XYZ file of C-alpha atoms in Angstrom:
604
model
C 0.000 0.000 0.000
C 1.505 3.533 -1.013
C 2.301 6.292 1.907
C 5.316 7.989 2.373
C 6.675 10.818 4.605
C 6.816 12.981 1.116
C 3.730 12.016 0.252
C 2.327 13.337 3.462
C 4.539 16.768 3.973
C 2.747 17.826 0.215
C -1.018 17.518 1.484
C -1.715 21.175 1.611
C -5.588 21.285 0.567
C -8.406 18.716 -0.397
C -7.342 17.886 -3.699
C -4.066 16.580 -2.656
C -5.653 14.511 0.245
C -7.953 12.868 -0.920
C -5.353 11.511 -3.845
C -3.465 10.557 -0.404
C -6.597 8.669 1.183
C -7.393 6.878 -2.382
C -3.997 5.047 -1.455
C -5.004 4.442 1.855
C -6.917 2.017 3.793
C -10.744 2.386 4.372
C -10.181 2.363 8.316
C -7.429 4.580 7.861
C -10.073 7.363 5.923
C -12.805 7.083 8.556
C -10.401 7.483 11.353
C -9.046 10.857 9.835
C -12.154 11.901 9.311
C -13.804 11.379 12.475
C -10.889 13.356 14.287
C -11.307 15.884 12.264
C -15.152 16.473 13.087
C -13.932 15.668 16.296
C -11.237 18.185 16.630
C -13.758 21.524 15.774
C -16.848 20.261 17.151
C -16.923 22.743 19.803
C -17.354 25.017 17.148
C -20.400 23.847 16.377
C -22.201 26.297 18.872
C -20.930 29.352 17.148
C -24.229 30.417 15.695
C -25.730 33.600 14.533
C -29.078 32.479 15.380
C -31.034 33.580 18.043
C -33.595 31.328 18.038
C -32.578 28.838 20.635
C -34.616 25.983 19.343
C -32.219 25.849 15.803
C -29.399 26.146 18.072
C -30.469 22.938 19.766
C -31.222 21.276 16.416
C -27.529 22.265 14.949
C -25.529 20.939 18.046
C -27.426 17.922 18.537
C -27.391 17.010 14.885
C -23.578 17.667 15.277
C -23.487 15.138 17.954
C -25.541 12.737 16.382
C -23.052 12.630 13.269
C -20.358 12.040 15.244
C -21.429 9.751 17.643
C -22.329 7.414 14.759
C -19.129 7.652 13.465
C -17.467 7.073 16.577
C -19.707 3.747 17.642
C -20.085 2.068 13.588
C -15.889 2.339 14.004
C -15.737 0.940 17.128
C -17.896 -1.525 17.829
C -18.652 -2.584 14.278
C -21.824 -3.564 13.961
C -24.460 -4.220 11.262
C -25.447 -0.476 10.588
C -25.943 -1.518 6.464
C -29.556 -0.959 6.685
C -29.514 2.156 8.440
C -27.311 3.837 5.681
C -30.108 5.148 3.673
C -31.983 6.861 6.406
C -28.607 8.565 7.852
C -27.817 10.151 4.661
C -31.684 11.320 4.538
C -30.906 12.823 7.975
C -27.587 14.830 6.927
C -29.525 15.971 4.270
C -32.425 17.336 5.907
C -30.040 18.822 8.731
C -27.120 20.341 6.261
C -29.405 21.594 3.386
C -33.143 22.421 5.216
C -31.388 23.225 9.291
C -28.344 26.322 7.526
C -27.665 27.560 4.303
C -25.363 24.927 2.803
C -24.708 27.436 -0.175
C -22.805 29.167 2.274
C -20.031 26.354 2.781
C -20.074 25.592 -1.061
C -19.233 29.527 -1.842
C -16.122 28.958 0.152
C -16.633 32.670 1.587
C -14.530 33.145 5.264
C -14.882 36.519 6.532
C -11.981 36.636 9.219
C -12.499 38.007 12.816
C -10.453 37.995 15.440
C -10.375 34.999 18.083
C -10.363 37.858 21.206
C -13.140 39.718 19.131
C -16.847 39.401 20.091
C -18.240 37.127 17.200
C -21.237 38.864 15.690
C -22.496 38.598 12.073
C -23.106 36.423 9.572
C -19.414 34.880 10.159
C -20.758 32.767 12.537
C -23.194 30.946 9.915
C -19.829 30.118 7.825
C -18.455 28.525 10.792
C -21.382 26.525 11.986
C -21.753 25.410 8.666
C -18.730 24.133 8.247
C -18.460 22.025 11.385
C -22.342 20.869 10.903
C -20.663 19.627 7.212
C -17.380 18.048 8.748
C -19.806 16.280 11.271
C -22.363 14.780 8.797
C -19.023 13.637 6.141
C -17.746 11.802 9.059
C -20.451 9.685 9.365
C -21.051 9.491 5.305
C -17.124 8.455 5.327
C -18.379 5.270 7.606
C -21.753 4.915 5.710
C -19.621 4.694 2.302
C -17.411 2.235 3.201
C -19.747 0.570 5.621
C -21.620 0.039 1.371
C -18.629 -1.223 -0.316
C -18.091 2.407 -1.569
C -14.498 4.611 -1.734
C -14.904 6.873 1.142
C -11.531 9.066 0.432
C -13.298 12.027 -1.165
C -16.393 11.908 1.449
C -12.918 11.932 3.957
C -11.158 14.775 2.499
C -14.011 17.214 2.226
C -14.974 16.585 5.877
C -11.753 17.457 6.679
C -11.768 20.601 4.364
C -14.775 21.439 5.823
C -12.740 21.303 9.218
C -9.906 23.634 8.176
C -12.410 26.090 7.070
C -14.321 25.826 9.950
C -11.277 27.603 11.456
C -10.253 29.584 8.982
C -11.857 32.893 10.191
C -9.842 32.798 13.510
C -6.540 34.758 13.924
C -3.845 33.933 15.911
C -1.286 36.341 15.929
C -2.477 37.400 12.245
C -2.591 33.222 10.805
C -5.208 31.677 9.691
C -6.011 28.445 12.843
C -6.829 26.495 9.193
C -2.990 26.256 9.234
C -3.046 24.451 12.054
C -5.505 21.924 11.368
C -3.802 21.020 8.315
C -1.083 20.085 10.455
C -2.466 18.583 12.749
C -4.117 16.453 9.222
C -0.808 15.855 8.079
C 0.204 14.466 11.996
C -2.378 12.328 12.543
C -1.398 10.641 8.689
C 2.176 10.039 9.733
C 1.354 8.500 12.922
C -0.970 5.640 11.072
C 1.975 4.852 8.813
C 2.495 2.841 11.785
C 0.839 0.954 14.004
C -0.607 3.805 16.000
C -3.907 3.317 13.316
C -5.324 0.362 15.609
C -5.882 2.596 18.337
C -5.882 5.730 16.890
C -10.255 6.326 17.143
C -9.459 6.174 21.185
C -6.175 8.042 21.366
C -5.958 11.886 22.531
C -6.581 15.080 20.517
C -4.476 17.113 21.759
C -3.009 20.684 20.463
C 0.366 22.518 20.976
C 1.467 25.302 20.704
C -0.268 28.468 19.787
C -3.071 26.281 18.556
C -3.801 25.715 22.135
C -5.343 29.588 22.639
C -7.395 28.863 20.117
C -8.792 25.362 21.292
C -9.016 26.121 24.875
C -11.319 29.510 23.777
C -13.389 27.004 21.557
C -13.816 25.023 24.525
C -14.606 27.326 27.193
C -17.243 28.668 24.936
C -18.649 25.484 23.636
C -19.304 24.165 27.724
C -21.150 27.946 28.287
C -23.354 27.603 25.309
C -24.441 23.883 26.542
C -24.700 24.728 30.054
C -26.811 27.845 28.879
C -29.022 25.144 26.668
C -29.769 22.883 30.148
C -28.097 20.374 32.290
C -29.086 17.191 30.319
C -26.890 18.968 27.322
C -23.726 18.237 29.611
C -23.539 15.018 27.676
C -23.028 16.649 24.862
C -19.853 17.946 26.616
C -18.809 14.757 28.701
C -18.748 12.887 24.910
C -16.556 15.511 23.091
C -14.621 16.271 26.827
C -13.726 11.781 26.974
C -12.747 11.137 23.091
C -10.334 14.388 23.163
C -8.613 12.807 26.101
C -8.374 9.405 24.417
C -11.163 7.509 27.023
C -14.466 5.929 25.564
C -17.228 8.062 26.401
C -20.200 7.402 28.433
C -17.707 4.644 30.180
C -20.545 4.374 32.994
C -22.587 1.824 31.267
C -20.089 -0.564 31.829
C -20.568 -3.834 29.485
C -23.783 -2.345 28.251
C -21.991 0.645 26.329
C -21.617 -1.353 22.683
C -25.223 -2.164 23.288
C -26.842 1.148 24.745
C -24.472 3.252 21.844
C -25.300 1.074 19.164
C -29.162 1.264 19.558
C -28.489 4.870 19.724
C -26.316 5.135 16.528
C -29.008 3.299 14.677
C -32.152 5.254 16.244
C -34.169 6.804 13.103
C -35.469 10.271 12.529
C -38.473 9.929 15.132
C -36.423 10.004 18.156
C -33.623 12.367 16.749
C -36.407 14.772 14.815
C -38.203 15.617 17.933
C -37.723 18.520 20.017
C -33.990 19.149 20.859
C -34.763 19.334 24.518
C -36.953 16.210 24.509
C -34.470 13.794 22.959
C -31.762 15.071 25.292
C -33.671 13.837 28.178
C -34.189 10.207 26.781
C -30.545 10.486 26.226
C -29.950 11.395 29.689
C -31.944 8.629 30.999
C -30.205 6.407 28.448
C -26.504 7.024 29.019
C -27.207 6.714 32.731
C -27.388 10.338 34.152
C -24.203 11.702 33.298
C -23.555 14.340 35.859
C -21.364 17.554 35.711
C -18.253 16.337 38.012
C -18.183 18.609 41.090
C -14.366 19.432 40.945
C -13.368 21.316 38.622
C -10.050 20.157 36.266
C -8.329 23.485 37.284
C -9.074 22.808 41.158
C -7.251 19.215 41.068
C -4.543 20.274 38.630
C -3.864 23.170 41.770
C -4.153 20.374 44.291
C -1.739 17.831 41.748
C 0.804 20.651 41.588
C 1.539 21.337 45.573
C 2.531 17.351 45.980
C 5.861 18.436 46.041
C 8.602 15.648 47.127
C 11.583 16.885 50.101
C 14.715 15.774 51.021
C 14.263 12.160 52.531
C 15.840 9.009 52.211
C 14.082 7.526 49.517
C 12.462 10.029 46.789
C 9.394 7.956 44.301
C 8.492 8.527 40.898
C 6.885 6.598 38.005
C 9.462 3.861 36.442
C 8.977 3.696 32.248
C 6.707 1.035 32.487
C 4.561 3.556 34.216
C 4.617 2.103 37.990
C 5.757 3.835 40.863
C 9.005 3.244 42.160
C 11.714 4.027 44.742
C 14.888 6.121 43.960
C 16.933 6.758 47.380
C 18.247 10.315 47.491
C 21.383 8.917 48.949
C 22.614 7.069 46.037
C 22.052 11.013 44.214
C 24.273 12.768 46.829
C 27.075 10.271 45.720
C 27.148 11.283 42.767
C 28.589 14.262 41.953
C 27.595 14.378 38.499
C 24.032 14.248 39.261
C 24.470 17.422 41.208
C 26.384 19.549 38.810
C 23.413 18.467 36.156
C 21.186 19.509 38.530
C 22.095 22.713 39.403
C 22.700 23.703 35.654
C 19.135 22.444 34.969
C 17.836 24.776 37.911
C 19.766 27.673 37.232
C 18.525 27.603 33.672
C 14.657 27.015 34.630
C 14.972 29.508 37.236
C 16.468 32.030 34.268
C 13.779 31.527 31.986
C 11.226 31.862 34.755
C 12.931 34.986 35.750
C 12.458 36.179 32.060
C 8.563 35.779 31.612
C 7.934 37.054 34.689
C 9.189 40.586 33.264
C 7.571 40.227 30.152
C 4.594 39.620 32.053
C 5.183 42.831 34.290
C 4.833 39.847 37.481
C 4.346 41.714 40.833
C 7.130 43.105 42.707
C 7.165 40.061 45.018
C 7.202 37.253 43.196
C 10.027 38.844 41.125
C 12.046 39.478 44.072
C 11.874 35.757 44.716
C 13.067 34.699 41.683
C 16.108 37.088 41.549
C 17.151 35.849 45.175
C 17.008 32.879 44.012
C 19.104 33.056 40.956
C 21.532 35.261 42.896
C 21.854 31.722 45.129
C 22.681 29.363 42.139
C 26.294 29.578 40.840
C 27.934 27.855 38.422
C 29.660 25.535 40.139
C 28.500 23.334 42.949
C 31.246 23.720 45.096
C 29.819 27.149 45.161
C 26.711 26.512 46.569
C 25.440 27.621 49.897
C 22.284 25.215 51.066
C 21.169 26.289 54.040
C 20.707 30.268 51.232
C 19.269 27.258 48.944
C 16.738 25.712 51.030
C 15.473 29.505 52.182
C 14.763 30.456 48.767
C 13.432 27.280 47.511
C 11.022 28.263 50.475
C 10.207 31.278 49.809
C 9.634 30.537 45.958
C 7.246 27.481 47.123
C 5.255 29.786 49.054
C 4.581 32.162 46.132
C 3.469 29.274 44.163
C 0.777 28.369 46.690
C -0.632 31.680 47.241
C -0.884 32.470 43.866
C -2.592 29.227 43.125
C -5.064 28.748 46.267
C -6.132 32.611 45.215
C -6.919 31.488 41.628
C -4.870 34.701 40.828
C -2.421 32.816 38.438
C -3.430 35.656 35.825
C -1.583 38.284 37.164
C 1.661 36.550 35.869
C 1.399 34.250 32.838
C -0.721 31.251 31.949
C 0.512 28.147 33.546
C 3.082 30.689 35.902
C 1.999 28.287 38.779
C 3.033 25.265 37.175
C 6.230 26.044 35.669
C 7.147 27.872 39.597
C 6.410 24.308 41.052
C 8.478 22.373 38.398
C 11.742 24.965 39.380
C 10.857 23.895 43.182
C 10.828 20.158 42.083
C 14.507 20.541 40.528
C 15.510 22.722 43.704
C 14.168 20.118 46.060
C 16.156 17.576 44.222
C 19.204 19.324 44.309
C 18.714 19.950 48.144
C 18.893 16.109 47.992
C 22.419 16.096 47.363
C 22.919 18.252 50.485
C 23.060 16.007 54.200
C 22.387 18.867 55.962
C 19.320 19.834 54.130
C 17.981 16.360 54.817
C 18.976 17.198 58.206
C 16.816 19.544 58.206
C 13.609 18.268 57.145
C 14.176 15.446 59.766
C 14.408 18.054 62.351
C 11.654 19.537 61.456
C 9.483 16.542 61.083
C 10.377 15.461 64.886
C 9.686 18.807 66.458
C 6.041 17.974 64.628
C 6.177 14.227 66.146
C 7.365 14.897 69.768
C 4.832 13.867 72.270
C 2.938 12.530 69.465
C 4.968 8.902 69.117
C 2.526 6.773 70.181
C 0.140 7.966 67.545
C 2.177 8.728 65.082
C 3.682 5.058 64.571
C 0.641 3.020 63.961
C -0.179 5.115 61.467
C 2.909 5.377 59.457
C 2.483 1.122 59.744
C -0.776 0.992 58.272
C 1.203 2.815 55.234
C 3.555 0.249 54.716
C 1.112 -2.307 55.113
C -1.177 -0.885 52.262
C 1.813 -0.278 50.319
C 3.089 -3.915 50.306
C -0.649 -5.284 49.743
C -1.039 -2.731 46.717
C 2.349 -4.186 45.045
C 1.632 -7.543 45.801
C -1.797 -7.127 43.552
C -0.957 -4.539 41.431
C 2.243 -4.807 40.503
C 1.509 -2.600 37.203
C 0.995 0.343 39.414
C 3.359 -0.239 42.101
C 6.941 -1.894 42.066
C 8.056 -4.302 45.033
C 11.014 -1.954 45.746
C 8.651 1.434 46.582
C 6.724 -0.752 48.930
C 9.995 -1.908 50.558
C 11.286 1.436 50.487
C 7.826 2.722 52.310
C 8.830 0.012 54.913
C 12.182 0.462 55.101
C 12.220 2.008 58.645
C 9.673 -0.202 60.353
C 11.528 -2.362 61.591
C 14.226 -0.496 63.539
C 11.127 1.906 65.116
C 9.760 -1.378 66.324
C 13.366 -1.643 68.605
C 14.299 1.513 69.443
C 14.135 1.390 73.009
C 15.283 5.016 73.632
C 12.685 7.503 73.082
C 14.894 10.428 70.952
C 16.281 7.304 68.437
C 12.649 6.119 68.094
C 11.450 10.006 67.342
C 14.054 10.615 64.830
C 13.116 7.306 63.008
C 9.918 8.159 62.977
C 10.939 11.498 61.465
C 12.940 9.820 58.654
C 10.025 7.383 58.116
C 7.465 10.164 58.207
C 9.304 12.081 55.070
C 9.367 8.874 53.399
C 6.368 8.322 53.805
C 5.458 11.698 52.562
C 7.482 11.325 49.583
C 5.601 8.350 48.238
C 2.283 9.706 48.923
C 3.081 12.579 46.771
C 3.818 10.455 43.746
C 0.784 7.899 44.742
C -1.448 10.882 44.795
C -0.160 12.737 41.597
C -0.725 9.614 39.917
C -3.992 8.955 41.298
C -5.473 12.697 40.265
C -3.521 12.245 36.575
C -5.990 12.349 33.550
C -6.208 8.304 33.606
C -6.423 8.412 37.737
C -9.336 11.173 37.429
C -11.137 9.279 35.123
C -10.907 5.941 36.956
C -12.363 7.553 39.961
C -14.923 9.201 38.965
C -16.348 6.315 37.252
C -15.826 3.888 39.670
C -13.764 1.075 41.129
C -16.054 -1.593 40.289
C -16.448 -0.969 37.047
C -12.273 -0.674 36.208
C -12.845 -4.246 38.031
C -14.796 -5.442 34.991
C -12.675 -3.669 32.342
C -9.317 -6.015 33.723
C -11.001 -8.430 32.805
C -11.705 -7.291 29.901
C -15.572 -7.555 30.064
C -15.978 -3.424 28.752
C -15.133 -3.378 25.134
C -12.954 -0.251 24.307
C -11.605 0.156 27.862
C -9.705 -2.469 28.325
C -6.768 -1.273 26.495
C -6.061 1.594 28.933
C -7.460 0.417 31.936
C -3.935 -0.867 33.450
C -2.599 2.907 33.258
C -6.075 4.649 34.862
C -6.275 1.465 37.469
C -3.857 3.587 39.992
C -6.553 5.494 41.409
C -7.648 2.447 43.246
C -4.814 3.085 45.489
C -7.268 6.109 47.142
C -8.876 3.592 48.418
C -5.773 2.183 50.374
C -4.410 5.656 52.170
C -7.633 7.617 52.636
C -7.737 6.438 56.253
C -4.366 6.945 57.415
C -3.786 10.254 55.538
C -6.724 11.715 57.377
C -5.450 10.737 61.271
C -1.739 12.207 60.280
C -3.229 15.208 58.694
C -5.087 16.071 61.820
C -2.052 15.288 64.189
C 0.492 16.705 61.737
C -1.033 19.771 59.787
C 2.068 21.553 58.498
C 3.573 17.862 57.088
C 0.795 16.428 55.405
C -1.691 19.996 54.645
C -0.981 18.887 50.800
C -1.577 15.251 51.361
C -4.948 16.077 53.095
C -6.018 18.556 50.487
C -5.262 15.962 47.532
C -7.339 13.470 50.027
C -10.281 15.568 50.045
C -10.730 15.993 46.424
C -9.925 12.162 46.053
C -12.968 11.536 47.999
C -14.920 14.287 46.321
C -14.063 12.343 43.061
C -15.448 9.381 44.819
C -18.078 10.063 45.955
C -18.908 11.462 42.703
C -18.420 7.950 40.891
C -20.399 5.985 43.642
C -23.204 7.886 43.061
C -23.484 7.682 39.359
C -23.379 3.697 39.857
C -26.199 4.113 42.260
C -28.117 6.521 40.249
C -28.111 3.665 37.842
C -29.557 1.255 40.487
């Protein structure tokens, strides 16, 4: 079968693609043209229309299209006899619902992506994702009939690059964009990435990221504005950007639930908007608005910030935690020159968009301290200055996060300060004394508190060896021997300051490695596992929940919330300033929770 790099880098416009596709694979053509749909269907609420009923129509139409490409791909079924009717329906929808003289003129009439949208722009845009949407599913329908689907394919994803061709970023066309993001999406299935590729991510970079994340913002307004059974709407588009199967609630019902709805004929789908979103509702099981917010756990995600202990943990690349001791870094002298290179250049470009961005006076002064206490050379290096700054940098991070006021610096400014604390606290790792430190620290929190203190820090271990032993995907048999590694010698200590200063020691390991268990747990794959459920990422290991399976051993660590919830509570209560972060990352844990218990019991 033809394809070649230089075949791909010439695809500039829909002539030259579909000659591309007619090479290609059928699967291959529906693929590219479902993510295509997929990539601009929050555009689909751009409308000039005031008449909220035809806004309804447009965006549900738009979802219908889609989610029948999505499901006939999938899970394969016998939708041959429903071919006929579907094309009657994109008909109806594309020629009777908008102007489809509009798309065919080609006309784009460019406004600004900052700009308030007003005009008859918006009909050029909504027509063109409505068109995208419906050729997706024609793409399917065509080769579901024997047919060659690659022109169907390449117009849908014309129709996609014009859908964005009226938005400016920094004076170019977003179209540009998309037909890069075309031309990625064909390289990667020259490989083997086309198996999976209906379930994998959609993800931007770069500048096209403004534009998406606008698209976005506005596309979950117009749908919350429309009613709270339109959420579902959202949830679908929301689950196949990040690569999970949408509507994952049903369990092993999904191919059967999604199906009947793929095939469902113009009486349910022509009736009013409003109307078939609550059978939907009621079909799909409820799907409820989660009540933590992405930006609130990414806030929480970003203070689980690792110190200097004995043992440091960290994700392995097979993707399972596991145990690096900070001792074997501070013998090697190597790792610390590397280190303090890597934060003295972090800390400089930090230092440089915080003036572009005019930061505040304070946060500036931070910085500068801080690069003023990173020389060249490590024999250079004054800790105990380190440690302050690294402090005082930390703290700027938090209060500009917990006050949601990340705006007065630059987009993602908390994020990027955390990551130069993270190489800082890695460098103080190399440092004794620092350690020192934190262990000193850590006891004056523990004394008088022993006796409490150590059964707790047990029931860690014990969870931790119990979660490797049955999960060894998310866990390695080292990090739960590292968790442990102190037990033992607390058990004997016989004099009370030994026993404290063990404790101490086994306290900041224990810290450590709830860090990384709960920044894996509240990743993407962790948040989605949660708020679905436990029971039902049961069933996918098994393999019983077609189109999960495949990444259910990656989004399977949040089952380990289930392990620490009780002890992290009792040692955030007896040790506030050690474990605040821990306890806030609990909370939302159980927030997510809760969340996915009742949407199996709303089911009930």
């Amino acid at each position: 079968m033809a394809g070649s790099v230089a075949e791909i880098e010439a695809i500039r416009d829909r002539a030259s693609l579909e000659a591309y596709l007619m090479t290609r694979s059928a699967a291959e053509t529906q693929v590219l043209a479902f993510r295509c749909a997929l990539r601009v269907m929050p555009l689909v609420t751009v409308f000039q229309t005031e008449n909220l009923e035809k806004r309804q129509r447009l965006t549900l139409s738009c979802f219908r299209s889609v989610l029948f490409s999505y499901v006939s791909q999938v899970y394969k079924g016998d939708f041959v006899k429903y071919s006929q009717e579907f094309f009657s329906a994109i008909d109806l929808n594309i020629y009777n619902s908008i102007s489809f003289e509009v798309v065919a003129s080609g006309a784009s009439p460019e406004f600004k992506l900052e700009n308030a949208i007003s005009g008859l722009s918006t009909d050029f845009v909504a027509s063109y994702v409505l068109t995208s949407a419906a050729y997706s599913a024609i793409t399917v329908l065509e080769a579901i009939s024997g047919d060659t689907c690659a022109s169907a394919a390449s117009f849908g994803a014309f129709c996609a690059a014009q859908a964005t061709s009226s938005f400016l970023i920094r004076g170019e066309s977003v179209s540009t964009y998309i037909w890069d993001e075309i031309r990625e999406n064909l390289f990667l299935m020259l490989g083997a990435w086309r198996e999976s590729s209906i379930s994998s991510p959609i993800s931007s970079s770069g500048l096209l990221t403004l534009a998406v994340s606008k698209w976005e913002r506005d596309f979950q307004s117009a749908l919350e504005a429309f009613g709270p059974d339109w959420f579902l709407v959202h949830e679908f588009y929301q689950k196949l950007r990040d690569g999970y199967p949408p509507f994952a609630n049903l369990g092993s019902q999904a191919e059967d639930v999604l199906s009947a709805l793929a095939k469902e004929g113009d009486d349910f789908w022509e009736r009013h908007p409003d109307e078939v979103m609550r059978d939907l509702a009621e079909r799909l099981g409820n799907v409820a608005k989660s009540p933590v917010s992405d930006d609130e756990i990414d806030g929480v995600q970003e203070n689980l910030i690792q110190v200097a202990a004995d043992f440091r943990f960290g994700e392995n690349e097979k993707g399972a935690i596991d145990a690096l001791p900070f001792s074997e870094l501070a013998r090697d002298p190597g790792f610390a020159g590397t280190t303090l290179s890597e934060a003295r250049e972090k800390t400089q470009e930090l230092a440089d968009r915080l003036k572009r961005a005019n930061a505040p006076g304070r946060v500036m002064r931070s910085v500068t301290r801080l690069l003023d206490s990173l020389p060249e050379q490590i024999s250079d290096l004054n800790p105990a200055l380190l440690r302050s700054r690294s402090r005082s940098l930390e703290a700027d991070a938090i209060a500009y996060g917990a006050a949601g006021a990340e705006a007065e610096l630059f987009p993602d400014a908390v994020s990027e300060l955390l990551d130069v604390v993270g190489t800082l606290n890695d460098l103080q790792g190399c440092f004794p004394a620092i350690a020192e430190v934190e262990r000193n620290i850590a006891a004056i929190d523990i004394a008088g508190r022993e006796d409490k203190v150590q059964p707790e820090l047990s029931v860690i271990s014990a969870s931790a060896r119990e979660l490797s032993a049955q999960y060894p995907h998310v866990m390695t048999e080292a990090a739960a021997e590292a968790v442990a590694a102190l037990d033992a010698d607390i058990a004997d200590a016989a004099d009370i300051e030994v026993k404290r200063d063990l404790l101490a020691r086994s306290l900041l390991i224990k810290r450590n490695f709830l860090s990384a268990v709960y920044r894996k747990v509240l990743s993407p794959a962790g948040r989605e596992a949660l708020r679905v459920g436990k029971l039902h990422y049961d069933g996918a290991i098994s393999g019983s929940v077609e189109g999960v399976k495949k990444f259910a051993a990656s989004a399977f660590p949040a089952v380990v919330a289930f392990y620490f919830t009780g002890p992290v509570g009792v040692l955030a209560v007896l040790l506030t300033g050690q474990f605040k972060s821990l306890k806030d990352a609990k909370d939302v844990v159980d927030r997510l929770k809760s969340d996915g218990q009742r949407s199996d019991s709303d089911q009930d």
